[in-house]
mmCIF file of C-alpha atoms in Angstrom:
data_model
loop_
_atom_site.group_PDB
_atom_site.id
_atom_site.type_symbol
_atom_site.label_atom_id
_atom_site.label_comp_id
_atom_site.label_asym_id
_atom_site.label_seq_id
_atom_site.Cartn_x
_atom_site.Cartn_y
_atom_site.Cartn_z
ATOM 1 C CA UNK R 122 0.000 0.000 0.000
ATOM 2 C CA UNK R 123 1.447 3.360 -0.963
ATOM 3 C CA UNK R 124 1.296 6.498 1.100
ATOM 4 C CA UNK R 125 1.098 10.169 0.323
ATOM 5 C CA UNK R 126 3.559 12.374 2.209
ATOM 6 C CA UNK R 127 2.204 15.603 3.598
ATOM 7 C CA UNK R 128 4.387 18.409 4.849
ATOM 8 C CA UNK R 129 3.491 20.828 7.600
ATOM 9 C CA UNK R 130 3.898 24.586 7.506
ATOM 10 C CA UNK R 131 6.850 24.578 9.871
ATOM 11 C CA UNK R 132 9.154 22.999 7.271
ATOM 12 C CA UNK R 133 8.996 26.224 5.263
ATOM 13 C CA UNK R 134 9.984 29.732 6.452
ATOM 14 C CA UNK R 135 7.691 31.424 8.960
ATOM 15 C CA UNK R 136 4.545 32.884 7.313
ATOM 16 C CA UNK R 137 4.490 36.635 6.843
ATOM 17 C CA UNK R 138 1.882 37.050 9.542
ATOM 18 C CA UNK R 139 4.235 35.484 12.089
ATOM 19 C CA UNK R 140 6.990 37.826 10.969
ATOM 20 C CA UNK R 141 4.576 40.752 11.400
ATOM 21 C CA UNK R 142 3.597 39.534 14.874
ATOM 22 C CA UNK R 143 7.243 39.151 15.857
ATOM 23 C CA UNK R 144 8.044 42.627 14.564
ATOM 24 C CA UNK R 145 5.128 44.075 16.535
ATOM 25 C CA UNK R 146 6.226 42.324 19.714
ATOM 26 C CA UNK R 147 9.801 43.475 19.280
ATOM 27 C CA UNK R 148 8.522 47.014 18.739
ATOM 28 C CA UNK R 149 6.545 46.822 21.979
ATOM 29 C CA UNK R 150 9.614 45.519 23.770
ATOM 30 C CA UNK R 151 11.636 48.451 22.452
ATOM 31 C CA UNK R 152 9.014 50.912 23.693
ATOM 32 C CA UNK R 153 8.979 49.267 27.116
ATOM 33 C CA UNK R 154 12.750 49.363 27.316
ATOM 34 C CA UNK R 155 12.735 53.057 26.422
ATOM 35 C CA UNK R 156 10.080 53.905 29.012
ATOM 36 C CA UNK R 157 11.147 51.694 31.904
ATOM 37 C CA UNK R 158 14.854 51.178 31.370
ATOM 38 C CA UNK R 159 17.547 52.290 33.820
ATOM 39 C CA UNK R 160 18.017 55.620 32.008
ATOM 40 C CA UNK R 161 14.357 56.583 32.146
ATOM 41 C CA UNK R 162 14.590 58.997 35.076
ATOM 42 C CA UNK R 163 17.769 60.570 33.743
ATOM 43 C CA UNK R 164 15.996 61.180 30.434
ATOM 44 C CA UNK R 165 12.948 62.626 32.193
ATOM 45 C CA UNK R 166 15.109 64.937 34.302
ATOM 46 C CA UNK R 167 17.039 66.175 31.288
ATOM 47 C CA UNK R 168 13.850 66.799 29.315
ATOM 48 C CA UNK R 169 12.274 68.604 32.277
ATOM 49 C CA UNK R 170 15.249 70.993 32.529
ATOM 50 C CA UNK R 171 15.174 71.750 28.818
ATOM 51 C CA UNK R 172 11.405 72.134 28.843
ATOM 52 C CA UNK R 173 11.501 74.579 31.787
ATOM 53 C CA UNK R 174 14.198 76.602 30.053
ATOM 54 C CA UNK R 175 12.185 76.732 26.836
ATOM 55 C CA UNK R 176 9.019 77.786 28.673
ATOM 56 C CA UNK R 177 10.861 80.512 30.565
ATOM 57 C CA UNK R 178 12.431 81.804 27.372
ATOM 58 C CA UNK R 179 8.983 81.895 25.746
ATOM 59 C CA UNK R 180 7.473 83.793 28.695
ATOM 60 C CA UNK R 181 5.435 80.891 30.051
ATOM 61 C CA UNK R 182 6.381 80.862 33.744
ATOM 62 C CA UNK R 183 2.809 80.023 34.785
ATOM 63 C CA UNK R 184 2.791 76.707 32.926
ATOM 64 C CA UNK R 185 4.283 73.651 34.601
ATOM 65 C CA UNK R 186 5.478 70.516 32.858
ATOM 66 C CA UNK R 187 6.128 66.946 33.967
ATOM 67 C CA UNK R 188 7.413 63.959 32.021
ATOM 68 C CA UNK R 189 6.658 60.258 31.810
ATOM 69 C CA UNK R 190 9.445 59.012 29.607
ATOM 70 C CA UNK R 191 9.478 61.328 26.591
ATOM 71 C CA UNK R 192 5.817 62.282 26.947
ATOM 72 C CA UNK R 193 5.147 65.718 28.435
ATOM 73 C CA UNK R 194 2.139 66.856 30.426
ATOM 74 C CA UNK R 195 1.566 70.619 30.574
ATOM 75 C CA UNK R 196 -0.559 72.072 33.368
ATOM 76 C CA UNK R 197 -1.698 75.671 32.960
ATOM 77 C CA UNK R 198 -4.445 77.869 34.351
ATOM 78 C CA UNK R 199 -5.906 78.824 30.966
ATOM 79 C CA UNK R 200 -6.475 77.202 27.592
ATOM 80 C CA UNK R 201 -4.390 79.876 25.875
ATOM 81 C CA UNK R 202 -1.399 79.310 28.184
ATOM 82 C CA UNK R 203 -1.697 75.553 27.765
ATOM 83 C CA UNK R 204 -1.770 75.694 23.961
ATOM 84 C CA UNK R 205 1.097 78.180 23.886
ATOM 85 C CA UNK R 206 3.158 75.922 26.144
ATOM 86 C CA UNK R 207 2.313 72.928 23.957
ATOM 87 C CA UNK R 208 3.725 74.724 20.911
ATOM 88 C CA UNK R 209 6.915 75.581 22.799
ATOM 89 C CA UNK R 210 7.460 72.037 24.074
ATOM 90 C CA UNK R 211 6.735 70.427 20.719
ATOM 91 C CA UNK R 212 9.903 72.093 19.436
ATOM 92 C CA UNK R 213 12.106 70.798 22.282
ATOM 93 C CA UNK R 214 14.364 67.997 20.982
ATOM 94 C CA UNK R 215 13.545 64.643 22.536
ATOM 95 C CA UNK R 216 9.926 65.454 23.415
ATOM 96 C CA UNK R 217 7.655 62.877 21.780
ATOM 97 C CA UNK R 218 4.086 63.799 22.733
ATOM 98 C CA UNK R 219 2.666 66.800 24.559
ATOM 99 C CA UNK R 220 -0.606 66.612 26.476
ATOM 100 C CA UNK R 221 -2.230 69.583 28.177
ATOM 101 C CA UNK R 222 -4.391 70.001 31.253
ATOM 102 C CA UNK R 223 -6.153 73.225 32.197
ATOM 103 C CA UNK R 224 -6.630 73.597 35.954
ATOM 104 C CA UNK R 225 -8.487 76.692 37.055
ATOM 105 C CA UNK R 226 -7.166 78.143 40.318
ATOM 106 C CA UNK R 227 -9.385 77.608 43.337
ATOM 107 C CA UNK R 228 -11.295 80.639 44.596
ATOM 108 C CA UNK R 229 -9.145 83.035 46.672
ATOM 109 C CA UNK R 230 -6.050 80.852 46.251
ATOM 110 C CA UNK R 231 -4.080 83.792 44.848
ATOM 111 C CA UNK R 232 -3.811 85.297 48.284
ATOM 112 C CA UNK R 233 -1.069 84.172 50.643
ATOM 113 C CA UNK R 234 -1.522 82.925 54.204
ATOM 114 C CA UNK R 235 -1.650 85.811 56.559
ATOM 115 C CA UNK R 236 -3.311 88.256 54.126
ATOM 116 C CA UNK R 237 -7.055 88.177 54.889
ATOM 117 C CA UNK R 238 -9.314 91.217 54.620
ATOM 118 C CA UNK R 239 -8.180 92.299 58.079
ATOM 119 C CA UNK R 240 -4.824 94.044 57.521
ATOM 120 C CA UNK R 241 -1.860 92.047 58.674
ATOM 121 C CA UNK R 242 0.113 94.021 61.203
ATOM 122 C CA UNK R 243 3.185 91.985 62.046
ATOM 123 C CA UNK R 244 5.079 93.131 65.060
ATOM 124 C CA UNK R 245 2.208 94.948 66.816
ATOM 125 C CA UNK R 246 1.109 93.947 70.315
ATOM 126 C CA UNK R 247 -2.512 93.457 69.199
ATOM 127 C CA UNK R 248 -2.054 89.751 68.545
ATOM 128 C CA UNK R 249 -4.276 86.846 69.437
ATOM 129 C CA UNK R 250 -1.700 85.562 71.850
ATOM 130 C CA UNK R 251 -0.891 82.522 69.745
ATOM 131 C CA UNK R 252 2.812 81.774 69.901
ATOM 132 C CA UNK R 253 4.797 81.671 66.680
ATOM 133 C CA UNK R 254 4.374 78.334 64.926
ATOM 134 C CA UNK R 255 0.807 77.670 66.061
ATOM 135 C CA UNK R 256 -0.317 77.832 62.425
ATOM 136 C CA UNK R 257 -2.337 81.096 62.760
ATOM 137 C CA UNK R 258 0.116 83.842 61.722
ATOM 138 C CA UNK R 259 -1.276 87.370 61.736
ATOM 139 C CA UNK R 260 -4.591 86.560 63.431
ATOM 140 C CA UNK R 261 -6.033 89.622 65.143
ATOM 141 C CA UNK R 262 -7.644 89.641 68.552
ATOM 142 C CA UNK R 263 -11.339 88.931 68.523
ATOM 143 C CA UNK R 264 -11.085 86.776 65.449
ATOM 144 C CA UNK R 265 -12.994 84.049 67.141
ATOM 145 C CA UNK R 266 -10.114 81.610 67.433
ATOM 146 C CA UNK R 267 -9.115 80.821 71.022
ATOM 147 C CA UNK R 268 -5.595 81.893 71.826
ATOM 148 C CA UNK R 269 -2.840 79.340 72.065
ATOM 149 C CA UNK R 270 -4.800 76.516 70.445
ATOM 150 C CA UNK R 271 -3.409 76.617 66.886
ATOM 151 C CA UNK R 272 -5.481 75.448 63.950
ATOM 152 C CA UNK R 273 -4.655 71.989 62.609
ATOM 153 C CA UNK R 274 -3.436 71.819 59.051
ATOM 154 C CA UNK R 275 -6.154 71.708 56.413
ATOM 155 C CA UNK R 276 -8.925 73.290 58.609
ATOM 156 C CA UNK R 277 -10.916 76.426 57.873
ATOM 157 C CA UNK R 278 -9.269 79.473 59.439
ATOM 158 C CA UNK R 279 -12.064 81.958 58.870
ATOM 159 C CA UNK R 280 -12.618 82.306 62.604
ATOM 160 C CA UNK R 281 -16.188 83.448 62.016
ATOM 161 C CA UNK R 282 -15.142 86.740 60.418
ATOM 162 C CA UNK R 283 -16.992 85.995 57.187
ATOM 163 C CA UNK R 284 -13.764 85.754 55.209
ATOM 164 C CA UNK R 285 -13.370 82.359 53.483
ATOM 165 C CA UNK R 286 -9.744 81.323 53.897
ATOM 166 C CA UNK R 287 -7.702 78.893 51.856
ATOM 167 C CA UNK R 288 -7.140 75.580 53.550
ATOM 168 C CA UNK R 289 -3.494 74.691 53.864
ATOM 169 C CA UNK R 290 -3.897 71.385 52.043
ATOM 170 C CA UNK R 291 -5.905 72.760 49.114
ATOM 171 C CA UNK R 292 -4.974 71.308 45.746
ATOM 172 C CA UNK R 293 -2.916 73.418 43.373
ATOM 173 C CA UNK R 294 -2.182 73.155 39.646
ATOM 174 C CA UNK R 295 1.170 71.613 40.556
ATOM 175 C CA UNK R 296 -0.602 68.936 42.591
ATOM 176 C CA UNK R 297 -2.858 68.226 39.620
ATOM 177 C CA UNK R 298 0.168 67.976 37.358
ATOM 178 C CA UNK R 299 1.845 65.517 39.721
ATOM 179 C CA UNK R 300 -1.321 63.437 39.897
ATOM 180 C CA UNK R 301 -1.621 63.363 36.111
ATOM 181 C CA UNK R 302 2.037 62.386 35.773
ATOM 182 C CA UNK R 303 1.581 59.526 38.226
ATOM 183 C CA UNK R 304 -1.523 58.378 36.367
ATOM 184 C CA UNK R 305 0.465 58.443 33.115
ATOM 185 C CA UNK R 306 3.230 56.392 34.713
ATOM 186 C CA UNK R 307 0.715 53.868 35.988
ATOM 187 C CA UNK R 308 -0.792 53.550 32.525
ATOM 188 C CA UNK R 309 2.662 53.029 31.036
ATOM 189 C CA UNK R 310 3.447 50.343 33.603
ATOM 190 C CA UNK R 311 0.137 48.599 32.901
ATOM 191 C CA UNK R 312 0.811 48.786 29.151
ATOM 192 C CA UNK R 313 4.275 47.360 29.720
ATOM 193 C CA UNK R 314 2.849 44.466 31.713
ATOM 194 C CA UNK R 315 0.346 43.727 28.959
ATOM 195 C CA UNK R 316 3.110 43.873 26.364
ATOM 196 C CA UNK R 317 5.234 41.476 28.419
ATOM 197 C CA UNK R 318 2.274 39.084 28.634
ATOM 198 C CA UNK R 319 1.771 39.268 24.854
ATOM 199 C CA UNK R 320 5.485 38.707 24.281
ATOM 200 C CA UNK R 321 5.535 35.708 26.633
ATOM 201 C CA UNK R 322 2.457 34.248 24.922
ATOM 202 C CA UNK R 323 3.973 34.636 21.459
ATOM 203 C CA UNK R 324 7.235 33.090 22.600
ATOM 204 C CA UNK R 325 5.345 30.132 24.070
ATOM 205 C CA UNK R 326 3.374 29.648 20.858
ATOM 206 C CA UNK R 327 6.510 29.770 18.743
ATOM 207 C CA UNK R 328 8.308 27.297 21.026
ATOM 208 C CA UNK R 329 5.466 24.765 20.742
ATOM 209 C CA UNK R 330 5.217 25.409 16.974
ATOM 210 C CA UNK R 331 8.924 24.622 16.655
ATOM 211 C CA UNK R 332 8.393 21.321 18.471
ATOM 212 C CA UNK R 333 5.552 20.448 16.104
ATOM 213 C CA UNK R 334 7.646 21.324 13.084
ATOM 214 C CA UNK R 335 10.411 18.987 14.263
ATOM 215 C CA UNK R 336 8.061 15.980 14.287
ATOM 216 C CA UNK R 337 7.842 13.609 11.335
ATOM 217 C CA UNK R 338 5.503 14.559 8.492
ATOM 218 C CA UNK R 339 1.994 13.109 8.501
ATOM 219 C CA UNK R 340 1.168 10.473 5.891
ATOM 220 C CA UNK R 341 -2.050 8.959 4.556
ATOM 221 C CA UNK R 342 -3.063 6.020 2.455
ATOM 222 C CA UNK R 343 -2.606 6.914 -1.211
ATOM 223 C CA UNK R 344 -5.633 8.778 -2.502
ATOM 224 C CA UNK R 345 -7.430 8.445 0.828
ATOM 225 C CA UNK R 346 -7.765 10.029 4.240
ATOM 226 C CA UNK R 347 -6.791 7.146 6.524
ATOM 227 C CA UNK R 348 -3.753 7.975 8.651
ATOM 228 C CA UNK R 349 -0.813 5.580 8.633
ATOM 229 C CA UNK R 350 0.342 3.964 11.887
ATOM 230 C CA UNK R 351 3.436 6.190 11.863
ATOM 231 C CA UNK R 352 1.287 9.326 11.634
ATOM 232 C CA UNK R 353 -0.891 8.181 14.526
ATOM 233 C CA UNK R 354 2.223 7.926 16.680
ATOM 234 C CA UNK R 355 3.168 11.459 15.623
ATOM 235 C CA UNK R 356 -0.266 12.737 16.610
ATOM 236 C CA UNK R 357 0.117 11.146 20.045
ATOM 237 C CA UNK R 358 3.161 13.372 20.530
ATOM 238 C CA UNK R 359 1.136 16.380 19.323
ATOM 239 C CA UNK R 360 -1.513 15.568 21.937
ATOM 240 C CA UNK R 361 1.144 15.498 24.665
ATOM 241 C CA UNK R 362 2.404 18.950 23.630
ATOM 242 C CA UNK R 363 -1.110 20.392 23.682
ATOM 243 C CA UNK R 364 -1.870 18.794 27.036
ATOM 244 C CA UNK R 365 1.186 20.536 28.528
ATOM 245 C CA UNK R 366 -0.253 23.955 27.667
ATOM 246 C CA UNK R 367 -4.065 23.995 27.925
ATOM 247 C CA UNK R 368 -4.294 27.616 26.726
ATOM 248 C CA UNK R 369 -3.071 26.744 23.238
ATOM 249 C CA UNK R 370 -5.268 25.660 20.348
ATOM 250 C CA UNK R 371 -4.439 24.041 17.035
ATOM 251 C CA UNK R 372 -5.589 24.744 13.471
ATOM 252 C CA UNK R 373 -5.469 21.778 11.116
ATOM 253 C CA UNK R 374 -5.372 22.693 7.429
ATOM 254 C CA UNK R 375 -5.576 20.116 4.645
ATOM 255 C CA UNK R 376 -4.064 20.784 1.172
ATOM 256 C CA UNK R 377 -3.667 18.860 -2.091
ATOM 257 C CA UNK R 378 -1.846 19.209 -5.376
ATOM 258 C CA UNK R 379 -3.638 20.214 -8.582
ATOM 259 C CA UNK R 380 -4.112 16.767 -10.088
ATOM 260 C CA UNK R 381 -7.737 15.634 -10.301
ATOM 261 C CA UNK R 382 -10.860 17.742 -10.156
ATOM 262 C CA UNK R 383 -11.134 20.793 -7.929
ATOM 263 C CA UNK R 384 -14.163 19.357 -6.137
ATOM 264 C CA UNK R 385 -12.455 16.017 -5.466
ATOM 265 C CA UNK R 386 -9.332 17.722 -4.162
ATOM 266 C CA UNK R 387 -11.367 19.924 -1.841
ATOM 267 C CA UNK R 388 -13.232 16.919 -0.450
ATOM 268 C CA UNK R 389 -9.993 14.956 0.066
ATOM 269 C CA UNK R 390 -8.331 17.862 1.906
ATOM 270 C CA UNK R 391 -11.346 18.216 4.191
ATOM 271 C CA UNK R 392 -11.391 14.513 4.951
ATOM 272 C CA UNK R 393 -7.690 14.476 5.820
ATOM 273 C CA UNK R 394 -7.967 17.508 8.106
ATOM 274 C CA UNK R 395 -10.973 15.934 9.826
ATOM 275 C CA UNK R 396 -9.072 12.652 10.265
ATOM 276 C CA UNK R 397 -6.241 14.472 12.039
ATOM 277 C CA UNK R 398 -8.680 16.281 14.323
ATOM 278 C CA UNK R 399 -10.518 13.049 15.165
ATOM 279 C CA UNK R 400 -7.264 11.299 16.052
ATOM 280 C CA UNK R 401 -6.232 14.141 18.376
ATOM 281 C CA UNK R 402 -9.624 14.061 20.121
ATOM 282 C CA UNK R 403 -9.172 10.293 20.482
ATOM 283 C CA UNK R 404 -5.829 10.984 22.201
ATOM 284 C CA UNK R 405 -7.367 13.352 24.738
ATOM 285 C CA UNK R 406 -7.309 16.813 23.155
ATOM 286 C CA UNK R 407 -10.634 18.658 23.740
ATOM 287 C CA UNK R 408 -12.459 19.212 20.457
ATOM 288 C CA UNK R 409 -13.050 22.900 21.248
ATOM 289 C CA UNK R 410 -9.293 23.488 21.071
ATOM 290 C CA UNK R 411 -9.126 22.151 17.519
ATOM 291 C CA UNK R 412 -10.289 23.493 14.168
ATOM 292 C CA UNK R 413 -10.049 21.565 10.894
ATOM 293 C CA UNK R 414 -10.478 22.927 7.393
ATOM 294 C CA UNK R 415 -9.716 21.693 3.902
ATOM 295 C CA UNK R 416 -8.446 24.065 1.200
ATOM 296 C CA UNK R 417 -8.011 21.622 -1.658
ATOM 297 C CA UNK R 418 -5.600 22.904 -4.300
ATOM 298 C CA UNK R 419 -6.353 26.593 -3.664
ATOM 299 C CA UNK R 420 -3.272 27.317 -1.508
ATOM 300 C CA UNK R 421 -0.239 25.609 -3.017
ATOM 301 C CA UNK R 422 3.034 26.049 -1.147
ATOM 302 C CA UNK R 423 4.972 25.834 -4.424
ATOM 303 C CA UNK R 424 3.964 25.630 -8.110
ATOM 304 C CA UNK R 425 2.493 22.279 -9.171
ATOM 305 C CA UNK R 426 4.984 21.925 -12.011
ATOM 306 C CA UNK R 427 7.028 18.901 -10.893
ATOM 307 C CA UNK R 428 6.426 15.671 -9.009
ATOM 308 C CA UNK R 429 8.507 16.967 -6.119
ATOM 309 C CA UNK R 430 6.520 20.202 -5.918
ATOM 310 C CA UNK R 431 3.232 18.323 -6.084
ATOM 311 C CA UNK R 432 4.396 16.185 -3.156
ATOM 312 C CA UNK R 433 5.103 19.358 -1.176
ATOM 313 C CA UNK R 434 1.619 20.647 -1.872
ATOM 314 C CA UNK R 435 0.023 17.446 -0.548
ATOM 315 C CA UNK R 436 0.265 18.427 3.091
ATOM 316 C CA UNK R 437 -1.522 18.936 6.378
ATOM 317 C CA UNK R 438 -0.512 22.060 8.247
ATOM 318 C CA UNK R 439 -0.606 22.177 12.051
ATOM 319 C CA UNK R 440 -0.587 25.748 13.336
ATOM 320 C CA UNK R 441 -0.548 26.694 17.033
ATOM 321 C CA UNK R 442 -2.695 29.596 18.223
ATOM 322 C CA UNK R 443 -3.864 30.971 21.557
#
């Protein structure tokens, strides 16, 4: 009884889609290395110095800038200032992206502690009696705050005078900028973790694919879809590989040469792919991890111009996927 030799995809160079996936993963790895490498903070510090110098030279002292890698975040108190600062930073060498955030100043935050409506009279004896360092500088007598108690940080110091005062812990544009920078860093770290997971998954798939490609080629009875005893032993090894990594699936693709009718070739390729899938299920691989499809003569690996090329086109491809 004669047999028909079928070759799997791994015996030929990696398909273009695998090359594209590998290039994408390597690109992600390069981005991660640039963002989280040992020189990241040195790069951020250098960019921050140059950005501050550029903003000062452009007359933008009210805009603040922070960096996450080469990405800048501008915090300003008006849309005009923010857009102007964006234009300045976009021209700074090394700056990749510039985001802006407009943070309107809180009401009455322009005043400084110790400058309420009641005139501050430092050095006069008409003081509340609070010793220096109690946290109520310049409070006049009768303000409603008991002497010597000191207001805790972050509490209202109006003292019942009707003057709303700024709490010591009130948020500022700089605080908002720091918060945004931290959020950007967290997003970068999360993206890096996802990229690492994708890279690890692709590496695992390629390692298992390499093991499949190193196995002997599958063979069938000549003109039929019954697997030879040798091919059944090969498929037992395939089942062991799939069992070791339950997250991986397998696509089984059947192909033929161009001899015979198109309809007959399509039917034969489908039958052979189905036979491979059935054998793997028999050896313990869950059916929902397997797909089988026949392509007939529609996807030749090489031209069908010689006996050797036709033998190459009679193949069953086993392709790992997640």
